Short mmCIF file of C-alpha atoms in Angstrom, two decimals:
data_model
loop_
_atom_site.label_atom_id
_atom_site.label_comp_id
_atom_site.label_asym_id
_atom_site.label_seq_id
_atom_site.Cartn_x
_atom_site.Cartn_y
_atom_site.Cartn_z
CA UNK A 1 24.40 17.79 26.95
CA UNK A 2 21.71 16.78 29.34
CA UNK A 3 18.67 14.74 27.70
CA UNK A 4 17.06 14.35 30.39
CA UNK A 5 13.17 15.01 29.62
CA UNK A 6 11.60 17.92 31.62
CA UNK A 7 8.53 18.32 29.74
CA UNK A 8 5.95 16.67 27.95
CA UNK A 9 2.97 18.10 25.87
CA UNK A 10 -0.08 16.68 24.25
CA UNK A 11 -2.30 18.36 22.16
CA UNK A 12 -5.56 17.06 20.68
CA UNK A 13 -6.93 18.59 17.64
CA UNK A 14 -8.98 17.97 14.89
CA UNK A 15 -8.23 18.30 11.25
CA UNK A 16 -10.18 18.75 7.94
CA UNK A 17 -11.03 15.65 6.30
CA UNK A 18 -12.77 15.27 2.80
CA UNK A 19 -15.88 12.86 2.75
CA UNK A 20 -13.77 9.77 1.51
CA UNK A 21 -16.01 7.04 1.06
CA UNK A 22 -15.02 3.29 2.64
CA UNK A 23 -16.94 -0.22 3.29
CA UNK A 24 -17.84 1.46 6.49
CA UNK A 25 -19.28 4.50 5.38
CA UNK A 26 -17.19 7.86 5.08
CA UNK A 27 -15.09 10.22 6.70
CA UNK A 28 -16.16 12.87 9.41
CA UNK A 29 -15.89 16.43 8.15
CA UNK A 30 -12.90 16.70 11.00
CA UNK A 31 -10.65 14.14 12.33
CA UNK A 32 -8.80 13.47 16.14
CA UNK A 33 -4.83 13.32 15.91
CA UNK A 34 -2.68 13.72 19.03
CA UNK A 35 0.50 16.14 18.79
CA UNK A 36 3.47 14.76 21.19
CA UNK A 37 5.99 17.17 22.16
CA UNK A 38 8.73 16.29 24.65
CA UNK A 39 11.35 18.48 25.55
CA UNK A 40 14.68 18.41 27.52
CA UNK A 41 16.67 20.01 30.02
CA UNK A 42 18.30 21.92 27.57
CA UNK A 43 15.22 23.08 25.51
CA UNK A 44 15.49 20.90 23.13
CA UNK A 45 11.97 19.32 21.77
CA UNK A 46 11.00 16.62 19.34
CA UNK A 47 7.42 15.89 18.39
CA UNK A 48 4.77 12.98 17.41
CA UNK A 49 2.02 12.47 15.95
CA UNK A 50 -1.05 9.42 16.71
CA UNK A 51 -4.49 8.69 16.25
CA UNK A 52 -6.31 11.51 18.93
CA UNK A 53 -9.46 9.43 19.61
CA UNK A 54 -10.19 9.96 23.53
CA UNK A 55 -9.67 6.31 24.01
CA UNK A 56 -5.71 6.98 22.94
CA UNK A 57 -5.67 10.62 24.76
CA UNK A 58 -7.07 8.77 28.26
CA UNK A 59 -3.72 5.99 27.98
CA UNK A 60 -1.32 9.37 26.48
CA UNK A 61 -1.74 11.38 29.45
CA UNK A 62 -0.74 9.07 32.60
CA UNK A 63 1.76 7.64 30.16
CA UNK A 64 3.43 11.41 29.02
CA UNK A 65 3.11 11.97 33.24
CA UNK A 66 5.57 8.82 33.82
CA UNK A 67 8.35 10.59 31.37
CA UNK A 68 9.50 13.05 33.32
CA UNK A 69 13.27 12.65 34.28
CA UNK A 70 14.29 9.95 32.05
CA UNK A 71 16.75 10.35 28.50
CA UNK A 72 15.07 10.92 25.42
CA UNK A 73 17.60 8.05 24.64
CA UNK A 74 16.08 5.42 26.49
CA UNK A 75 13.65 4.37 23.98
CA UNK A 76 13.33 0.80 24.64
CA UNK A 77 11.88 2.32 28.77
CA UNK A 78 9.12 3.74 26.84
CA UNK A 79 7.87 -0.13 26.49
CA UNK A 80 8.46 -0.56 30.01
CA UNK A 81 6.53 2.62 30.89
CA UNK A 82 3.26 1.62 28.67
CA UNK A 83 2.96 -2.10 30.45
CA UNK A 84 2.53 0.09 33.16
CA UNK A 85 -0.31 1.76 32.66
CA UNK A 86 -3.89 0.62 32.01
CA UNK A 87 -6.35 -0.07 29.60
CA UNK A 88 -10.22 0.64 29.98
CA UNK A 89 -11.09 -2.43 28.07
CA UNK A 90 -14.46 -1.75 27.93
CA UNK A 91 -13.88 1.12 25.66
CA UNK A 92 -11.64 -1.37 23.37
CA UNK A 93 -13.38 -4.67 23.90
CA UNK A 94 -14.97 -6.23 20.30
CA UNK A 95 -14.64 -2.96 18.88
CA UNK A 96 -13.36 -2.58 15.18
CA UNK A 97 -10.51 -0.17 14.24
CA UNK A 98 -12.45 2.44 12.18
CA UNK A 99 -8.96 4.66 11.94
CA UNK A 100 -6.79 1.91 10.20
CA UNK A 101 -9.80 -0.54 9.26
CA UNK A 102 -6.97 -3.20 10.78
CA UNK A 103 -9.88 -5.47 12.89
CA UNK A 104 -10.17 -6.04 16.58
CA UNK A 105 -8.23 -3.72 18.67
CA UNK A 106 -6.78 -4.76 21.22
CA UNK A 107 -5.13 -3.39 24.59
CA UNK A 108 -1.54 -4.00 23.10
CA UNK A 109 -2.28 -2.58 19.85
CA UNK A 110 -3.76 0.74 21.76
CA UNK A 111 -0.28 0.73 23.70
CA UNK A 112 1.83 0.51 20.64
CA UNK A 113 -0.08 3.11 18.88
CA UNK A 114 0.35 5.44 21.92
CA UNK A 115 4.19 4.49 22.51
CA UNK A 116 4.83 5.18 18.87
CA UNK A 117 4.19 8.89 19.07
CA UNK A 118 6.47 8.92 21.92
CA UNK A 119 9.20 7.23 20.23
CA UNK A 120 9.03 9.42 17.39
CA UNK A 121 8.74 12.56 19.38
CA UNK A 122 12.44 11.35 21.60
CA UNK A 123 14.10 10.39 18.36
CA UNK A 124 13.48 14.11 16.82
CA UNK A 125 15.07 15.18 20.28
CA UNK A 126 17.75 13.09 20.20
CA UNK A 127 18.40 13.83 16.56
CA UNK A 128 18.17 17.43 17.02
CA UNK A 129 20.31 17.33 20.28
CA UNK A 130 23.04 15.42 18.69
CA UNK A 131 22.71 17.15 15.49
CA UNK A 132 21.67 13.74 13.27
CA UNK A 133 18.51 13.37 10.97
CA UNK A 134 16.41 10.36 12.25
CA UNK A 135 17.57 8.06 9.76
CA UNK A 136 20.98 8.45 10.99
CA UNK A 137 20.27 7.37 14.48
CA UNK A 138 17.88 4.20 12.82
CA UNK A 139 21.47 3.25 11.20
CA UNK A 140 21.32 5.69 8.40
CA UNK A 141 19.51 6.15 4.79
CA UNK A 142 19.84 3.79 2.00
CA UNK A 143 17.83 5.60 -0.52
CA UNK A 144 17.90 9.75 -0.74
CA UNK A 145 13.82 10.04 -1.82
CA UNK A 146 10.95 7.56 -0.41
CA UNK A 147 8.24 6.95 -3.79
CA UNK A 148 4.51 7.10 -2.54
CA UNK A 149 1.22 6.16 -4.30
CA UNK A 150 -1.77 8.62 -4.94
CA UNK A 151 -4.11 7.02 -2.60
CA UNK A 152 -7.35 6.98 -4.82
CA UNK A 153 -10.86 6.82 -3.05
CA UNK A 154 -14.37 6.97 -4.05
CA UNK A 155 -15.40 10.53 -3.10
CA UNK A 156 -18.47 12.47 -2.24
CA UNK A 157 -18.31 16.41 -3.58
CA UNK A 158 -18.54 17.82 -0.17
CA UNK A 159 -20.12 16.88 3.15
CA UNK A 160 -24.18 16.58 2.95
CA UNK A 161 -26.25 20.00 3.22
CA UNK A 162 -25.87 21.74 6.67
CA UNK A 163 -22.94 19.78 8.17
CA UNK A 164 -19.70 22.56 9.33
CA UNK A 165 -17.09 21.06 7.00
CA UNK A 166 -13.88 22.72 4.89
CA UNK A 167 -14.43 23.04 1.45
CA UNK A 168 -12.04 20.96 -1.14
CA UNK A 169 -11.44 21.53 -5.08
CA UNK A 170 -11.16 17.19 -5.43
CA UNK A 171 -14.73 17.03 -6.87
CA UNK A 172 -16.63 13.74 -6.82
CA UNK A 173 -15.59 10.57 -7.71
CA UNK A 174 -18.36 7.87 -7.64
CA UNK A 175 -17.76 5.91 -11.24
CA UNK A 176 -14.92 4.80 -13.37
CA UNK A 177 -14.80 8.33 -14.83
CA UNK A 178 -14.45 9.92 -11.61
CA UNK A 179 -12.15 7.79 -9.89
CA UNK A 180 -9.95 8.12 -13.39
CA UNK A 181 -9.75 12.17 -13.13
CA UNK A 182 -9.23 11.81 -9.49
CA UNK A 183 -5.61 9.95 -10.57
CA UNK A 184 -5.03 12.46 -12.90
CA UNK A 185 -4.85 15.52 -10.19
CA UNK A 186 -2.91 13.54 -8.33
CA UNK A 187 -0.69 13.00 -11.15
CA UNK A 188 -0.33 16.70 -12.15
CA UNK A 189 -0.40 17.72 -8.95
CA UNK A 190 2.17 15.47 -7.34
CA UNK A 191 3.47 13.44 -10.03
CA UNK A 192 2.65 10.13 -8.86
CA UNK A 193 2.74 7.34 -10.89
CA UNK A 194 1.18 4.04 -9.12
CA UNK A 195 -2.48 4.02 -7.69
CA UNK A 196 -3.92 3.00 -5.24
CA UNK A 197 -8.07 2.36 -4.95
CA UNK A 198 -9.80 2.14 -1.64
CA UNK A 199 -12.73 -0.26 -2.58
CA UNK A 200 -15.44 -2.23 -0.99
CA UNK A 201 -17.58 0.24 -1.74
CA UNK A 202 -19.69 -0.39 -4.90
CA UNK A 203 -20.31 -4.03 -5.73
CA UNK A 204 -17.00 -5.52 -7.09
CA UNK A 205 -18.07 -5.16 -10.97
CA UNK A 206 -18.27 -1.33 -10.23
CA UNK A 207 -14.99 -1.27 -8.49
CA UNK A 208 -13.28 -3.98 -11.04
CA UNK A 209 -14.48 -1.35 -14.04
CA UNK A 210 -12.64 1.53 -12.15
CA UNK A 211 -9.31 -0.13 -12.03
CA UNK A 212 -9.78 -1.55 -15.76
CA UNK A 213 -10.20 2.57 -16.54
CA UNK A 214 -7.12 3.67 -14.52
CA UNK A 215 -5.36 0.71 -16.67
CA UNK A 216 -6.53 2.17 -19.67
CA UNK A 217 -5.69 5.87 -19.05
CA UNK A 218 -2.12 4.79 -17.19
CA UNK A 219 -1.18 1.85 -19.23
CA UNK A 220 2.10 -0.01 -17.26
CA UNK A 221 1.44 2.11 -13.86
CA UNK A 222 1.19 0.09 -10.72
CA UNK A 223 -2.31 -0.68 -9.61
CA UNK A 224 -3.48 -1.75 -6.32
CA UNK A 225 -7.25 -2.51 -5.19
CA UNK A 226 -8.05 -2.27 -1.20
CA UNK A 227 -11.95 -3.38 -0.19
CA UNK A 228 -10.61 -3.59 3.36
CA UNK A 229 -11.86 -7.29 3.94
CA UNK A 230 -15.33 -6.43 2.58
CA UNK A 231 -15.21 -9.59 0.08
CA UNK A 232 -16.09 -13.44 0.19
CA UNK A 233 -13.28 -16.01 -0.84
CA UNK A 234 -14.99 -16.46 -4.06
CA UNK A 235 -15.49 -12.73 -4.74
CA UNK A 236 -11.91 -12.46 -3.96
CA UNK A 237 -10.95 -14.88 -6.28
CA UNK A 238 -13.23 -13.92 -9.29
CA UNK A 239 -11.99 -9.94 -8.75
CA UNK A 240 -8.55 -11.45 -8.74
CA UNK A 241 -8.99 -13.52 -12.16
CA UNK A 242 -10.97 -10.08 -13.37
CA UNK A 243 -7.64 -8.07 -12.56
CA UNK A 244 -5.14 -10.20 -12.57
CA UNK A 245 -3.20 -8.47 -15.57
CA UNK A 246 -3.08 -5.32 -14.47
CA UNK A 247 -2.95 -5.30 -10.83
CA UNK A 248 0.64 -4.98 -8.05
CA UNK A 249 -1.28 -6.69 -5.46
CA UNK A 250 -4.84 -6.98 -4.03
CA UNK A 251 -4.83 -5.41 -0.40
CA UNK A 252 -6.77 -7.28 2.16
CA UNK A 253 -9.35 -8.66 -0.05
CA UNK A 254 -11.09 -11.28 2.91
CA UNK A 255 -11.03 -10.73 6.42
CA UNK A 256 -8.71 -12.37 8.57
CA UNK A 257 -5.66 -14.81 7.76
CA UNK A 258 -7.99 -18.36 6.95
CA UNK A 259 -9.85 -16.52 4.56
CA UNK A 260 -6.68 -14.55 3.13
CA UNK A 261 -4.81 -17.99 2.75
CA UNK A 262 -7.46 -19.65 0.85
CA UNK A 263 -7.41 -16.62 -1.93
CA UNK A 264 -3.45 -16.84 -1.67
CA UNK A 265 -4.04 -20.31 -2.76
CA UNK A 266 -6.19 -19.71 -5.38
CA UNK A 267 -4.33 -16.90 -6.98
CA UNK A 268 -1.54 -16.19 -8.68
CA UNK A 269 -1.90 -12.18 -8.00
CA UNK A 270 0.33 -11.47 -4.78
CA UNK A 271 -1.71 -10.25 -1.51
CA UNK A 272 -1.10 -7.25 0.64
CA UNK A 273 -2.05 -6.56 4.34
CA UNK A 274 -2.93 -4.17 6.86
CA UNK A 275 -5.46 -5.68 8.86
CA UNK A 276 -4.01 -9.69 9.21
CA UNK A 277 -0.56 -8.88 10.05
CA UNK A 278 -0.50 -6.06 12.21
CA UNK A 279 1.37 -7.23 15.47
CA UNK A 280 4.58 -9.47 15.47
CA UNK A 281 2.47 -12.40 17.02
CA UNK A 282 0.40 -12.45 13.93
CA UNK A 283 2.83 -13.05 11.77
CA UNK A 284 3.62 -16.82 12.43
CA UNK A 285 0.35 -17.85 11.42
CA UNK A 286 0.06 -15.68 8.10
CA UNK A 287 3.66 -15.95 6.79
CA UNK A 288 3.61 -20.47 7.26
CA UNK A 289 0.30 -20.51 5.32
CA UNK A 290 1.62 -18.22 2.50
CA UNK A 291 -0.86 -16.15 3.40
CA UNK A 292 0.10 -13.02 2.42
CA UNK A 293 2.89 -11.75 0.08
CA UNK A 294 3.08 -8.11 1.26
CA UNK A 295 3.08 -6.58 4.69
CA UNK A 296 2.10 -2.83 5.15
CA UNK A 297 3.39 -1.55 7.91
CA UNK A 298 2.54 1.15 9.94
CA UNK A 299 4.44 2.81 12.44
CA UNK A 300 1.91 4.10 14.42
CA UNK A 301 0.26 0.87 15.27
CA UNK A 302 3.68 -0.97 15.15
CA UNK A 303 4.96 0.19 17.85
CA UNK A 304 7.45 3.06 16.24
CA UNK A 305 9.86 3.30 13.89
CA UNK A 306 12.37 0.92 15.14
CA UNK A 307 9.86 -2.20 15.54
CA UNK A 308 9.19 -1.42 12.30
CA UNK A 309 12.94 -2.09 10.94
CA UNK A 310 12.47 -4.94 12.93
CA UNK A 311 9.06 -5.58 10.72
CA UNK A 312 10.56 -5.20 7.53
CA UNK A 313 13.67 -7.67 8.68
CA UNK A 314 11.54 -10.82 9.68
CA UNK A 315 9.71 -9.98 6.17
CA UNK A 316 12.88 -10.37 4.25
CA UNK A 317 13.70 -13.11 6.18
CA UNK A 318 10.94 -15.15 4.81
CA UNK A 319 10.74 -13.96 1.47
CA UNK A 320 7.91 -11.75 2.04
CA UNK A 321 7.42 -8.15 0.27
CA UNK A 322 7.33 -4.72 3.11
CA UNK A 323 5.97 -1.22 2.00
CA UNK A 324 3.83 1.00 4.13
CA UNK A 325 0.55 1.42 4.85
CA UNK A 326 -1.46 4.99 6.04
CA UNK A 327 -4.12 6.81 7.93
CA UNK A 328 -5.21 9.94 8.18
CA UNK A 329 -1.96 11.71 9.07
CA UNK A 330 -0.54 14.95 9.23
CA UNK A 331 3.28 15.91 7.97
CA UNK A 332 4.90 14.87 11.33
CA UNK A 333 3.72 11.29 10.29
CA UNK A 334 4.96 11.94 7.07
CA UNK A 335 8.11 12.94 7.97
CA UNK A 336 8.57 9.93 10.55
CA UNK A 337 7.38 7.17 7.59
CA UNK A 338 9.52 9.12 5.11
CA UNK A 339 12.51 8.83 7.60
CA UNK A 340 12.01 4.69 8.39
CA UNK A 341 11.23 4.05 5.12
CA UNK A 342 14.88 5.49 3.64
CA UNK A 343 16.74 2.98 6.03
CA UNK A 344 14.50 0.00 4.43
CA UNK A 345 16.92 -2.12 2.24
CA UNK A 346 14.00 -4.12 0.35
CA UNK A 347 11.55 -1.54 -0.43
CA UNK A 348 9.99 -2.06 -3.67
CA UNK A 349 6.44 -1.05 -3.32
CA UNK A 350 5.85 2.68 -3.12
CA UNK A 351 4.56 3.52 0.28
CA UNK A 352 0.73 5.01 0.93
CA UNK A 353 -0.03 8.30 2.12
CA UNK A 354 -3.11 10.07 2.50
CA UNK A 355 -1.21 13.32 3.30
CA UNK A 356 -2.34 15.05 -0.41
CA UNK A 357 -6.06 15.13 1.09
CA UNK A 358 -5.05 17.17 4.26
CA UNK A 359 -5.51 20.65 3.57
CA UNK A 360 -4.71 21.75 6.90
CA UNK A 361 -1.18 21.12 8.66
CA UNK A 362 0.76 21.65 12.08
CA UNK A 363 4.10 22.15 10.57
CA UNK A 364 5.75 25.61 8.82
CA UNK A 365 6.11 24.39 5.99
CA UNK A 366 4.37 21.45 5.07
CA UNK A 367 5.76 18.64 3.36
CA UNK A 368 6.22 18.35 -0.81
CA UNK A 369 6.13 15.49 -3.43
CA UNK A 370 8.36 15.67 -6.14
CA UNK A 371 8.04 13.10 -8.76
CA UNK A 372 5.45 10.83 -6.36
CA UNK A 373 8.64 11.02 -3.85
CA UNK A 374 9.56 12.82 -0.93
CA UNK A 375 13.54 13.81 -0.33
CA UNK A 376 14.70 12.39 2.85
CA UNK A 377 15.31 15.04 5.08
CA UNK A 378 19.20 15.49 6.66
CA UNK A 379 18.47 18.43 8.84
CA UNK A 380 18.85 17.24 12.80
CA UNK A 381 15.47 15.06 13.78
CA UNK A 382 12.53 14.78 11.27
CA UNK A 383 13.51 18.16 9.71
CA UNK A 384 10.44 19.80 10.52
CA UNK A 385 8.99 22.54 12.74
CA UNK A 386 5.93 22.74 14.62
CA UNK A 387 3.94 26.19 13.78
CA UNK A 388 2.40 27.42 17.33
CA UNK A 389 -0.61 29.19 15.37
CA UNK A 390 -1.38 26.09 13.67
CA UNK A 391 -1.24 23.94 16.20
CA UNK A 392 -3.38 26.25 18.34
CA UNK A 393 -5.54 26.68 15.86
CA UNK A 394 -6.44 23.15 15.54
CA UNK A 395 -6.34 22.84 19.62
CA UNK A 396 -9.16 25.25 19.48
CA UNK A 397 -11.28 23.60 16.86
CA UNK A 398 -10.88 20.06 19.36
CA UNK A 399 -11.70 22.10 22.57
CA UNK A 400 -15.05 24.27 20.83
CA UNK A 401 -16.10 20.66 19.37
CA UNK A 402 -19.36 19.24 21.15
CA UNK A 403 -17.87 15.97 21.64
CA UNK A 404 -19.16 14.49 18.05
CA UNK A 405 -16.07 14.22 16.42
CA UNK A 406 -13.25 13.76 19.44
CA UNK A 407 -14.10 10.07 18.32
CA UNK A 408 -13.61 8.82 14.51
CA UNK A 409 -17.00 7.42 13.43
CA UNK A 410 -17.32 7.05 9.92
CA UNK A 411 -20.78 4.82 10.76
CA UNK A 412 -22.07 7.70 12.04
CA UNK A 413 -20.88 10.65 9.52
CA UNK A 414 -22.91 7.82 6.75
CA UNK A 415 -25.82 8.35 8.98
CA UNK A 416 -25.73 11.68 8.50
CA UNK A 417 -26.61 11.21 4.79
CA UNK A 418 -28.45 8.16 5.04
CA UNK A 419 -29.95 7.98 8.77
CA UNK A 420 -31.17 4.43 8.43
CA UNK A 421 -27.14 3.49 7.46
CA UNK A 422 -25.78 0.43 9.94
CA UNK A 423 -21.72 -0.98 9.74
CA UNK A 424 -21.94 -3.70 6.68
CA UNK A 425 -21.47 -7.27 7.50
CA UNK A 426 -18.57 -8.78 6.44
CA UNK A 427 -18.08 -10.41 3.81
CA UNK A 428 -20.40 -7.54 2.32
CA UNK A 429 -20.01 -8.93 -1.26
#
């Protein structure tokens, strides 16, 4: 058996995205992800998936050119390798993170969410090569399905007038009514059975109405409320007292850990994060001022899939609650959180996906929820199969594209329906 890499293959595309609505504005029509295949000396290949804005494709490429003749196995090199190369940071510097909405990035952070496609792709090698599923070689499952949330936003019925952009059958959802038929197709068609609401939207009496109608019409589910930082202490604190009957946990109601420790304080409803916690030396600060109850990791911009075990460990260490957060992903992704996730001992929050709103896929076949769950796969590496068509496909859509959506923007896709639109301050309520 020789695992020695011989090969490695990126592919940019872009994939249909609905007009999702956020604090920052909404999605493009079509969205940048990065395939990662790597392949060995015997043929064997394993892929990844990452955020495919050019500023991660420009670090991928003399990273993926450093792989050559070292062992899918030696995942902890492919640390070693990214030190190595280097970061524009004047393509990085005070910019927000429009893809996960997780604040400044960083040159670290940009690393890690490069690395992590790599580490995914050599661990679907090594799987398949030594005929294991990935949770095997992460120390094997502990749960034989992975529960996920329908991941509720408020929604636009298509695009505005004149933009190129894939039709969906979602429908709008702009009011309480909206976003409460929204849960229901989720429900029949995937059988969910918590909720998820990405706020900071509408002003938090709009948004505080909408869960209050999802209580009503799924009495007992799990709710959960994300404005992505958009709020004021205070506002946090009133939508928490609003709320605080009906609600899992609020999701990164204030910006930043100061802020998220003095609504901790004042609340009795537990706190989630995506955007305070996201690198290991961020946790000191937010787990000793009890400032968050619930980490939401994501592999991507963790670092992989075994820095996330290592995540979820320091969490249970200190007490503190671990699900998963997500971004626009494709089934590779899903397969990969699916995969970590089963090898989590204390997960008790279903995990986030936004995989029901991509209608278009890389993969064969593409991924299914049964029950709100997915099975955990025991077929050698993720268990799925890159389709060539597809992938091309998608290629072809990236290379045809003038340039306006290689680079997620969802600013600029507001602008297109409201030209005088500008990023809201924060706090925006």
């Amino acid at each position: 058996m020789n695992l020695t890499i011989t090969d490695v293959r990126l592919t940019p595309i872009l994939v249909a995205d609905p007009p999702l609505l956020n604090t920052q504005g909404v999605h493009q029509p079509y969205t940048p992800r990065l395939i990662v295949e790597v392949e060995t000396a015997d043929g064997v290949a394993g892929v990844g998936e990452t955020y495919g804005d050019t500023k991660y494709l420009e670090l991928a490429r003399p990273f993926a050119a450093k792989l050559a003749g070292r062992k899918v196995s030696d995942l902890n090199g492919l640390f070693t390798l990214a030190d190595q190369v280097a970061v524009d940071s004047s393509r990085i510097s005070g910019q927000v993170d429009v893809g996960g909405l997780r604040g400044v990035q960083t040159a670290d952070k940009l690393r890690l969410s490069v690395v992590s496609a790599f580490e995914v792709a050599c661990l679907d090698a090594l799987g398949k090569a030594l005929g294991l599923p990935v949770h095997e070689l992460l120390g094997g499952k502990v749960r034989d399905a992975v529960e996920y949330s329908a991941y509720l936003f408020y929604k636009w019925a298509s695009h505005p007038e004149g933009v190129a952009a894939e039709k969906d059958d979602w429908g709008a959802a702009v009011d309480p009514a909206g976003v409460v038929a929204q849960a229901r197709l989720f429900t029949e068609r995937y059988g969910f059975t918590s909720f998820k609401l990405k706020g900071g939207v509408f002003p938090p009496d709009e948004e505080i109405a909408a869960i209050r109608a999802l209580a009503e019409a799924f009495p007992g589910h799990p709710l959960r409320l994300d404005p992505n930082g958009a709020w004021s202490v205070a506002t946090s604190l009133e939508v928490a007292r609003e709320l605080g009957d009906v609600l899992e946990y609020l999701e990164d109601p204030a910006l930043g850990t100061p802020a998220m420790a003095e609504v901790s304080a004042g609340t009795t409803v537990p706190l989630a994060t995506n955007m305070c916690v996201t690198t290991f030396a961020e946790i000191e600060e937010a787990f000793t001022r009890d400032a968050v109850q619930v980490v939401l990791s994501d592999h991507h911009y963790w670092g992989g899939l075994r820095n996330t075990q290592q995540l979820a460990a320091i969490c249970r260490t200190f007490g503190v609650g671990i699900s998963m957060h997500s971004n626009t992903h494709l089934g590779i992704s899903l397969a990969a959180m699916t995969h970590v996730a089963s090898t989590v001992p204390d997960l008790h929050h279903a995990c986030d996906s936004h995989y029901p709103w991509q209608s278009e896929d890389v993969l064969t076949e593409r991924l299914e929820f049964e029950g709100g769950s997915v099975t955990v796969s025991d077929a050698p590496g993720l268990g799925v199969e890159l389709d060539r068509e597809k992938l091309a496909f998608l290629h072809r859509r990236w290379l045809d594209d003038d340039g306006s959506m290689r680079e997620r923007d969802d600013a600029a896709a507001m602008r297109v329906a409201e030209p005088g639109w500008v990023t809201p301050a924060v706090p925006r309520w």
